[in-house]
PDB file of C-alpha atoms in Angstrom:
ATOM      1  CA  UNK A   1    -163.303-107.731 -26.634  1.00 48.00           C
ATOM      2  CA  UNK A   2    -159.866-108.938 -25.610  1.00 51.00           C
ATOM      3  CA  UNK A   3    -159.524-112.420 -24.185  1.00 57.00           C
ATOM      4  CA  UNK A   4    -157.701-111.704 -21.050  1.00 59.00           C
ATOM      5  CA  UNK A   5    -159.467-108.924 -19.063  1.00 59.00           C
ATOM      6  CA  UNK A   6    -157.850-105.170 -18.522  1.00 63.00           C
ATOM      7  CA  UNK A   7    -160.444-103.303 -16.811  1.00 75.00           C
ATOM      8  CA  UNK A   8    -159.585 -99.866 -18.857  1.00 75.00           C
ATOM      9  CA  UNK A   9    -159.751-101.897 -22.092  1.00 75.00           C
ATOM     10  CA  UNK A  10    -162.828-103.616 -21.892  1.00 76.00           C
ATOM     11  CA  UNK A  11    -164.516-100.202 -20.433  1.00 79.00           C
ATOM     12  CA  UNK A  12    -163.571 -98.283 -23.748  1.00 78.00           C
ATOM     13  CA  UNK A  13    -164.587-101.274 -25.544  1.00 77.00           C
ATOM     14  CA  UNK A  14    -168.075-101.386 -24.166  1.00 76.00           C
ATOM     15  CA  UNK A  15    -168.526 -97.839 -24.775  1.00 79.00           C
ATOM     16  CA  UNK A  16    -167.817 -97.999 -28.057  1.00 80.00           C
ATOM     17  CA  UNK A  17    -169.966-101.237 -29.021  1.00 80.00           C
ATOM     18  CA  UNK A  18    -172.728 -98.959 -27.637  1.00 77.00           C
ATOM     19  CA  UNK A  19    -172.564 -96.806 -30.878  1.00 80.00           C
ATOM     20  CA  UNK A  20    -172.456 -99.661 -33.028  1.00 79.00           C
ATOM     21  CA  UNK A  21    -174.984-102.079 -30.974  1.00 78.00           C
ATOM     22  CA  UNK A  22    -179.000-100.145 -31.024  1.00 77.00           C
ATOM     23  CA  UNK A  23    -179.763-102.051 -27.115  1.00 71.00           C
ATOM     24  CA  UNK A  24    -182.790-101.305 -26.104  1.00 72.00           C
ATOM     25  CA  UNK A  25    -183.308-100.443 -22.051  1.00 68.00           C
ATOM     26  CA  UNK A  26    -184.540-103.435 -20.385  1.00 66.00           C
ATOM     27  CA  UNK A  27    -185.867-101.387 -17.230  1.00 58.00           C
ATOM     28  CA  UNK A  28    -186.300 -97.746 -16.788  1.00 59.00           C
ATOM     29  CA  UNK A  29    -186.864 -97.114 -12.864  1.00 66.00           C
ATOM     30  CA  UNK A  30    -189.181 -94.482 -12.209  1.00 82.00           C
ATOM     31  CA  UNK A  31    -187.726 -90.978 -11.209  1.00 89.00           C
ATOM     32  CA  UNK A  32    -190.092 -91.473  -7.501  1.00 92.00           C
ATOM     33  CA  UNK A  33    -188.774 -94.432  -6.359  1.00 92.00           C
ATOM     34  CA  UNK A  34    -185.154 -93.393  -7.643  1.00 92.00           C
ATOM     35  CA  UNK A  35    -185.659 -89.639  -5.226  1.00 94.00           C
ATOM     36  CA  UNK A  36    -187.546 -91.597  -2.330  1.00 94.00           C
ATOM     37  CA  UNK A  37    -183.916 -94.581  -2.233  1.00 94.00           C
ATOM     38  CA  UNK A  38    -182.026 -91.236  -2.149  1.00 95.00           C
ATOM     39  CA  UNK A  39    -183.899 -89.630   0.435  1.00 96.00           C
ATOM     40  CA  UNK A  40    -184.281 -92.904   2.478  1.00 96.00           C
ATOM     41  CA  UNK A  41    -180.383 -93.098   3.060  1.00 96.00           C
ATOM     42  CA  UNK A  42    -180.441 -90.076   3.239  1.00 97.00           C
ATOM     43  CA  UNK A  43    -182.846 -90.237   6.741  1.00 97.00           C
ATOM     44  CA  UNK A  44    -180.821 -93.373   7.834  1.00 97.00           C
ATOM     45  CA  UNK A  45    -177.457 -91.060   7.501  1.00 97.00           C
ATOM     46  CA  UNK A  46    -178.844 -88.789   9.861  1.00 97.00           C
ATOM     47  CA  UNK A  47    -179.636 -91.468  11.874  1.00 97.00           C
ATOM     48  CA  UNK A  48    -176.527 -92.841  12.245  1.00 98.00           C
ATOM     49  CA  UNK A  49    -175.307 -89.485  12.755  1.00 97.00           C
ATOM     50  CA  UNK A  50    -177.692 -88.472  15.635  1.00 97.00           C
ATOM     51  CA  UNK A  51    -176.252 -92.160  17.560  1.00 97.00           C
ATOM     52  CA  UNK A  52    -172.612 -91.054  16.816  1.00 97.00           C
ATOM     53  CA  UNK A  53    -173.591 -87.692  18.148  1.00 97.00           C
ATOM     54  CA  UNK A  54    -175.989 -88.860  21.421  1.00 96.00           C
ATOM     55  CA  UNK A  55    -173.566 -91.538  22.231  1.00 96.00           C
ATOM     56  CA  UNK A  56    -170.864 -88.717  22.680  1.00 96.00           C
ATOM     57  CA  UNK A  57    -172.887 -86.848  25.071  1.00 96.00           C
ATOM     58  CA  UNK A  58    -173.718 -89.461  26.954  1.00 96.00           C
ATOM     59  CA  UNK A  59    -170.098 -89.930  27.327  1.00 95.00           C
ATOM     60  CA  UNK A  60    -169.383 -86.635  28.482  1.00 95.00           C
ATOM     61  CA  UNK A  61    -172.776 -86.033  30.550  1.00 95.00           C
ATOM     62  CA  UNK A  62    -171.409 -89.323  32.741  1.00 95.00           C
ATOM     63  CA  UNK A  63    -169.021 -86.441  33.916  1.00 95.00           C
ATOM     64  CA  UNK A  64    -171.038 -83.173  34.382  1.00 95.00           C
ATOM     65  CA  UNK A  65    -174.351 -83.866  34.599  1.00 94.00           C
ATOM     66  CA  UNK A  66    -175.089 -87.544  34.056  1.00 93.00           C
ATOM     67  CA  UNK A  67    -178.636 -86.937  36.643  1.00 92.00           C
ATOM     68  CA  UNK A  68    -180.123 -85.202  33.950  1.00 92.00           C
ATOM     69  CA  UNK A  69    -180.829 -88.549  31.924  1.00 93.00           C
ATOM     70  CA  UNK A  70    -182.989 -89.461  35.144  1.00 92.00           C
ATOM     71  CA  UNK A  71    -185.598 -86.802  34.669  1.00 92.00           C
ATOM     72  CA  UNK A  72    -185.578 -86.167  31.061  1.00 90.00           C
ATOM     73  CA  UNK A  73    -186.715 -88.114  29.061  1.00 90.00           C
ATOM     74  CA  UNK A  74    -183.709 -88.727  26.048  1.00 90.00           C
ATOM     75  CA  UNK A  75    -186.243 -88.818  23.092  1.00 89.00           C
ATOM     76  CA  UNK A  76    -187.541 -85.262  24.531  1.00 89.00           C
ATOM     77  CA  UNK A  77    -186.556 -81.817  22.504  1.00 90.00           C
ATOM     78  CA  UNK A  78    -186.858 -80.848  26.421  1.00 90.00           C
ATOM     79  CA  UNK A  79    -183.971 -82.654  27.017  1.00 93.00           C
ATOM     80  CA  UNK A  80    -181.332 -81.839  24.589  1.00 95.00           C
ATOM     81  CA  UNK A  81    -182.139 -78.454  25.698  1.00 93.00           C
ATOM     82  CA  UNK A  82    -181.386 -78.794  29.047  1.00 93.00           C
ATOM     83  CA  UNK A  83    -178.262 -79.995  27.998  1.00 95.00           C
ATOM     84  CA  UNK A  84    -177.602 -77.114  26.154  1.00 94.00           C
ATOM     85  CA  UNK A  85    -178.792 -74.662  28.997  1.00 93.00           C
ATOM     86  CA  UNK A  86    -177.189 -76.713  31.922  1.00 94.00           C
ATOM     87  CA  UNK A  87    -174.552 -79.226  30.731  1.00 95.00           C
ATOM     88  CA  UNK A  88    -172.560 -78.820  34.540  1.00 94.00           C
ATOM     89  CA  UNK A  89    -174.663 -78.402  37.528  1.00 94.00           C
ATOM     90  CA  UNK A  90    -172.695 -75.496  38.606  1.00 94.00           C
ATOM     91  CA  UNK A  91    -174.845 -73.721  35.497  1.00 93.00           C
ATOM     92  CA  UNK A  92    -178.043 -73.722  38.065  1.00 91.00           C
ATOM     93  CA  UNK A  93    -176.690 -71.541  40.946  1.00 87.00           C
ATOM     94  CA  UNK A  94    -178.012 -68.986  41.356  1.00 85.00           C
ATOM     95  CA  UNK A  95    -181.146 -69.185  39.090  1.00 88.00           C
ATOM     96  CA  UNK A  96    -184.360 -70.001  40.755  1.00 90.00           C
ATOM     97  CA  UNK A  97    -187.162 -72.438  40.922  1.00 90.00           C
ATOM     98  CA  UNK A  98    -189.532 -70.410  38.726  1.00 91.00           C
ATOM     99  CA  UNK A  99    -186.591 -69.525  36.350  1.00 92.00           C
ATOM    100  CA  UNK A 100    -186.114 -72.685  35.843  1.00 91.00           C
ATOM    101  CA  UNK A 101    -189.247 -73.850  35.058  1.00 91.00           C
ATOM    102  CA  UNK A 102    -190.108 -70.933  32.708  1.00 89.00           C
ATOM    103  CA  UNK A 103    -187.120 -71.979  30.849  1.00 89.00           C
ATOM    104  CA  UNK A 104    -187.962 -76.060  30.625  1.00 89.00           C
ATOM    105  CA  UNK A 105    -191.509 -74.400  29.504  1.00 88.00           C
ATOM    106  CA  UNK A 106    -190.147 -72.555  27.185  1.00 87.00           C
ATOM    107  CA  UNK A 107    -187.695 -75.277  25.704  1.00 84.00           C
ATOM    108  CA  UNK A 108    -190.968 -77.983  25.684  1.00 80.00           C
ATOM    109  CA  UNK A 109    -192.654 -78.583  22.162  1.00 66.00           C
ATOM    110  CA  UNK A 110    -195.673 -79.838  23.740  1.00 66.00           C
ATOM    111  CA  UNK A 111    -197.307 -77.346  26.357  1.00 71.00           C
ATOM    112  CA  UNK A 112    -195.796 -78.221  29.629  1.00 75.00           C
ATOM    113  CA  UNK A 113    -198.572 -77.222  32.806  1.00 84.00           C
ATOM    114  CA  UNK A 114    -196.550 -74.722  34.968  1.00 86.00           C
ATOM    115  CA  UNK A 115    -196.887 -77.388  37.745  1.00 90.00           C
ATOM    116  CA  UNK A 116    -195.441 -80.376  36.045  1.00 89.00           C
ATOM    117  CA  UNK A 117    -192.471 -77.788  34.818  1.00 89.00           C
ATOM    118  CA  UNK A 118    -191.826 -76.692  38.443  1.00 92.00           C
ATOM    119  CA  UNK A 119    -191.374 -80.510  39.491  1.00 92.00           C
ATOM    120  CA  UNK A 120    -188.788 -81.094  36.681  1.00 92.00           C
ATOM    121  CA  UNK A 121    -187.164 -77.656  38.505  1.00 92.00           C
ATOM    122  CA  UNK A 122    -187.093 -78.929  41.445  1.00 93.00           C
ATOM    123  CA  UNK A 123    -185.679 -82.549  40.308  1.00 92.00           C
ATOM    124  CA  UNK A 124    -183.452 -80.457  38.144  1.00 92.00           C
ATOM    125  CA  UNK A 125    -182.177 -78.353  41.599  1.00 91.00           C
ATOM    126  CA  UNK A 126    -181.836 -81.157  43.728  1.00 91.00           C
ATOM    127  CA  UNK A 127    -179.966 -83.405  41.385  1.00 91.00           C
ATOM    128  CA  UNK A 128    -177.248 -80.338  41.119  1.00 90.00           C
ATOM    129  CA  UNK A 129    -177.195 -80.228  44.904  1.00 88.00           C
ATOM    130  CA  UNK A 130    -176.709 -84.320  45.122  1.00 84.00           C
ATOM    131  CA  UNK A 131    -174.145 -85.081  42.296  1.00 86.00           C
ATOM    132  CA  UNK A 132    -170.144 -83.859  42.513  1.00 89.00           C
ATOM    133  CA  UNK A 133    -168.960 -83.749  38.832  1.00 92.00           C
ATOM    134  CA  UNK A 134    -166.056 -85.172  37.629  1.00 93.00           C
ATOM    135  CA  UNK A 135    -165.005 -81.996  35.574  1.00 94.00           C
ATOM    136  CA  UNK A 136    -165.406 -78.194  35.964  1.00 94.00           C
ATOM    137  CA  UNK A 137    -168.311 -76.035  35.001  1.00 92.00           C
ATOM    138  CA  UNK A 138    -165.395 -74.114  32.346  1.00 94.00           C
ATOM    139  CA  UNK A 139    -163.815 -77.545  30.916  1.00 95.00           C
ATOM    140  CA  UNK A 140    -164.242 -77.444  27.444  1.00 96.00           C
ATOM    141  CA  UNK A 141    -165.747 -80.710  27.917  1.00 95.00           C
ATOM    142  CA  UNK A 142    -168.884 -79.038  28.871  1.00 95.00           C
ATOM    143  CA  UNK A 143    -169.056 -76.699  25.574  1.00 95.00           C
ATOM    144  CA  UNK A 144    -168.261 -79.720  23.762  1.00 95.00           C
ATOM    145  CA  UNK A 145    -171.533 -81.319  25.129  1.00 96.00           C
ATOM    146  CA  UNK A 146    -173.503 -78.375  24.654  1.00 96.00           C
ATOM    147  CA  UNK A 147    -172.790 -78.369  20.916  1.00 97.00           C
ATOM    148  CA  UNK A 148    -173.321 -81.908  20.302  1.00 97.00           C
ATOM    149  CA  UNK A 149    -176.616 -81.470  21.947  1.00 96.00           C
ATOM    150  CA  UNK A 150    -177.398 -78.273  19.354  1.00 96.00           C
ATOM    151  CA  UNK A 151    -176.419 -80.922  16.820  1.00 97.00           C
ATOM    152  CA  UNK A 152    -178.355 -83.795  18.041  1.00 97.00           C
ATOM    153  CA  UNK A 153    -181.887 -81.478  17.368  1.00 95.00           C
ATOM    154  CA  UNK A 154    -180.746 -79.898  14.116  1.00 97.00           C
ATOM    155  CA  UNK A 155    -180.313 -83.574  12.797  1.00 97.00           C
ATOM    156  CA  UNK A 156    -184.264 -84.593  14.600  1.00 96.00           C
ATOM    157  CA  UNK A 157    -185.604 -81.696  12.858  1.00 96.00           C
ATOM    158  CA  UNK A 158    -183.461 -82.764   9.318  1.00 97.00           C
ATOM    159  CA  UNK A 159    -185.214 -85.738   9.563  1.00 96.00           C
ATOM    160  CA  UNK A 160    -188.599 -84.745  10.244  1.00 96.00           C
ATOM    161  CA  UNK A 161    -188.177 -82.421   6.638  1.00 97.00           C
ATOM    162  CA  UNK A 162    -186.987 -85.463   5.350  1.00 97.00           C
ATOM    163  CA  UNK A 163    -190.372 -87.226   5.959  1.00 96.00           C
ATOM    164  CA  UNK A 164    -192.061 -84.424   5.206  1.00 97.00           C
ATOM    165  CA  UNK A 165    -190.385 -84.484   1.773  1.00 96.00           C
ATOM    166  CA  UNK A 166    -191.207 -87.982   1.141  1.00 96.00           C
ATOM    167  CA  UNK A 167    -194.876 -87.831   2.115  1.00 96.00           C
ATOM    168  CA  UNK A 168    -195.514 -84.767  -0.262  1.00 96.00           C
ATOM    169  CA  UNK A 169    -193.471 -86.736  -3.522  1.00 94.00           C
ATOM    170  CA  UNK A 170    -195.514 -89.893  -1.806  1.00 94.00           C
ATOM    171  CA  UNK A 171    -199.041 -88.476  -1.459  1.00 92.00           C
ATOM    172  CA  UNK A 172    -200.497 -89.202  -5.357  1.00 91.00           C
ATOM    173  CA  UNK A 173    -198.909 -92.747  -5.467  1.00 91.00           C
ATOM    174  CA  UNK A 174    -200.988 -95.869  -5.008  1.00 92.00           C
ATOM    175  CA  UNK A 175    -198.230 -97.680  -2.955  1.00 91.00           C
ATOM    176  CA  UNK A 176    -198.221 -95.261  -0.521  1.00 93.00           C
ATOM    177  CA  UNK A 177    -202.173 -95.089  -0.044  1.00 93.00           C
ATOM    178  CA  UNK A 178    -202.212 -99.010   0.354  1.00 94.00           C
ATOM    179  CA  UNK A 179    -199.647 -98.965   3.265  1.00 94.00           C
ATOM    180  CA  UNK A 180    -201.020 -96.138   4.549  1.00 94.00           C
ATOM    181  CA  UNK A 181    -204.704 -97.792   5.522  1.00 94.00           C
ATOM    182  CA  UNK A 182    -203.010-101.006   7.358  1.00 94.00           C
ATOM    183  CA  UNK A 183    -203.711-100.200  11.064  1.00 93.00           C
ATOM    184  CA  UNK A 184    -200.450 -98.897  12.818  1.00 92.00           C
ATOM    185  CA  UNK A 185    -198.844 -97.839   9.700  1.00 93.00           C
ATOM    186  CA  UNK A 186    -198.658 -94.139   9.614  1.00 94.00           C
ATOM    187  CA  UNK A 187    -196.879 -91.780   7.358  1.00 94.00           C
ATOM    188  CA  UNK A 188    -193.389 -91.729   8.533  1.00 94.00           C
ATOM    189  CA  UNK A 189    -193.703 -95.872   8.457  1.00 94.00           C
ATOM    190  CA  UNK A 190    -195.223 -95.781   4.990  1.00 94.00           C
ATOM    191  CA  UNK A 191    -192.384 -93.577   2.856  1.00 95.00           C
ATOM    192  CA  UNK A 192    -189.371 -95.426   4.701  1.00 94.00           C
ATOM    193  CA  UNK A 193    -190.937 -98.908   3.301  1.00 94.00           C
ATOM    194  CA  UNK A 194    -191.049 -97.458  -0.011  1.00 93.00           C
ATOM    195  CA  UNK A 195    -187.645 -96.288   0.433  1.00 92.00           C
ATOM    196  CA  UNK A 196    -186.284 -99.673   0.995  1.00 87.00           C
TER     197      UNK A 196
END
């Protein structure tokens, strides 16, 4: 090895003392923990991605539409799709009540009561009627928040296969039993320790 250090030298130099020196591997990590760090930064890319992305429609929504933040809640699939079906309230003339409703039902993962879905209609109807947006129902502002809502529940439902991925590599490993039976730890909790 040459006294005064020149990166490209002393990395050919190393390589080649590897066919003369037999070094044996210290540590071998195991291929599971090596996929589960992968697919942990994976989950917290999306993550970062889905605050880049949520932070942008708030942006814009503080122009159309920013009412509908009152009566959805934002960690809500129900929600995002609003967005997506009525990002201006100029979108909700001429549709009724029951229309409405059938289409928050529709859009809800959990099963909404046809009541509880014709209140959010009518909060939905009479926050159009009460807010004067700063922007027009055709700026491209509006399309602009409709995809970044689209892109906002691609990336929740990204990282739910993400978790699913880790539980099933996760399931036969003692680590992830242990964590797993300490009250309040539940899956999701359990494979994004073992990420770390």
């Amino acid at each position: 090895m040459r006294r005064n250090k020149t990166d490209i030298s002393d990395a050919h130099e190393l390589v080649k003392s590897h066919f003369k020196v037999d070094r044996h591997e210290t540590y071998v990590q195991d291929d599971y923990f090596e996929q589960m760090r992968a697919l942990g930064r994976y989950y917290e890319d999306i993550e970062k991605d889905i605050r880049h992305y949520a932070n942008r429609v708030h942006s814009f929504l503080q122009l159309s539409f920013p009412l509908l933040e009152a009566i959805f809640s934002k960690n809500s699939k129900v929600f995002w799709t609003m967005i997506q079906l009525f990002p201006h309230p100029d979108y909700l003339r001429g549709q009724s009540q029951n229309d409405i409703s059938l289409q928050i039902i529709q859009a809800s993962s959990r099963n909404f009561s046809r009541q509880k879905a014709m209140d959010f209609a009518l909060s939905l109807r009479a926050a159009a009627e009460d807010f004067y947006p700063a922007i027009q129902e055709n700026d491209v502002r509006c399309r602009h928040l409709q995809e970044d809502a689209e892109r906002v529940l691609e990336l929740k439902q990204k990282k739910k296969e993400i978790v699913k991925q880790m539980v099933a590599l996760s399931e036969k490993q003692r680590d992830y039993q242990v964590l797993l039976s300490f009250p309040g730890i539940g899956e999701t909790t359990a494979v994004r320790l073992i990420a770390n």
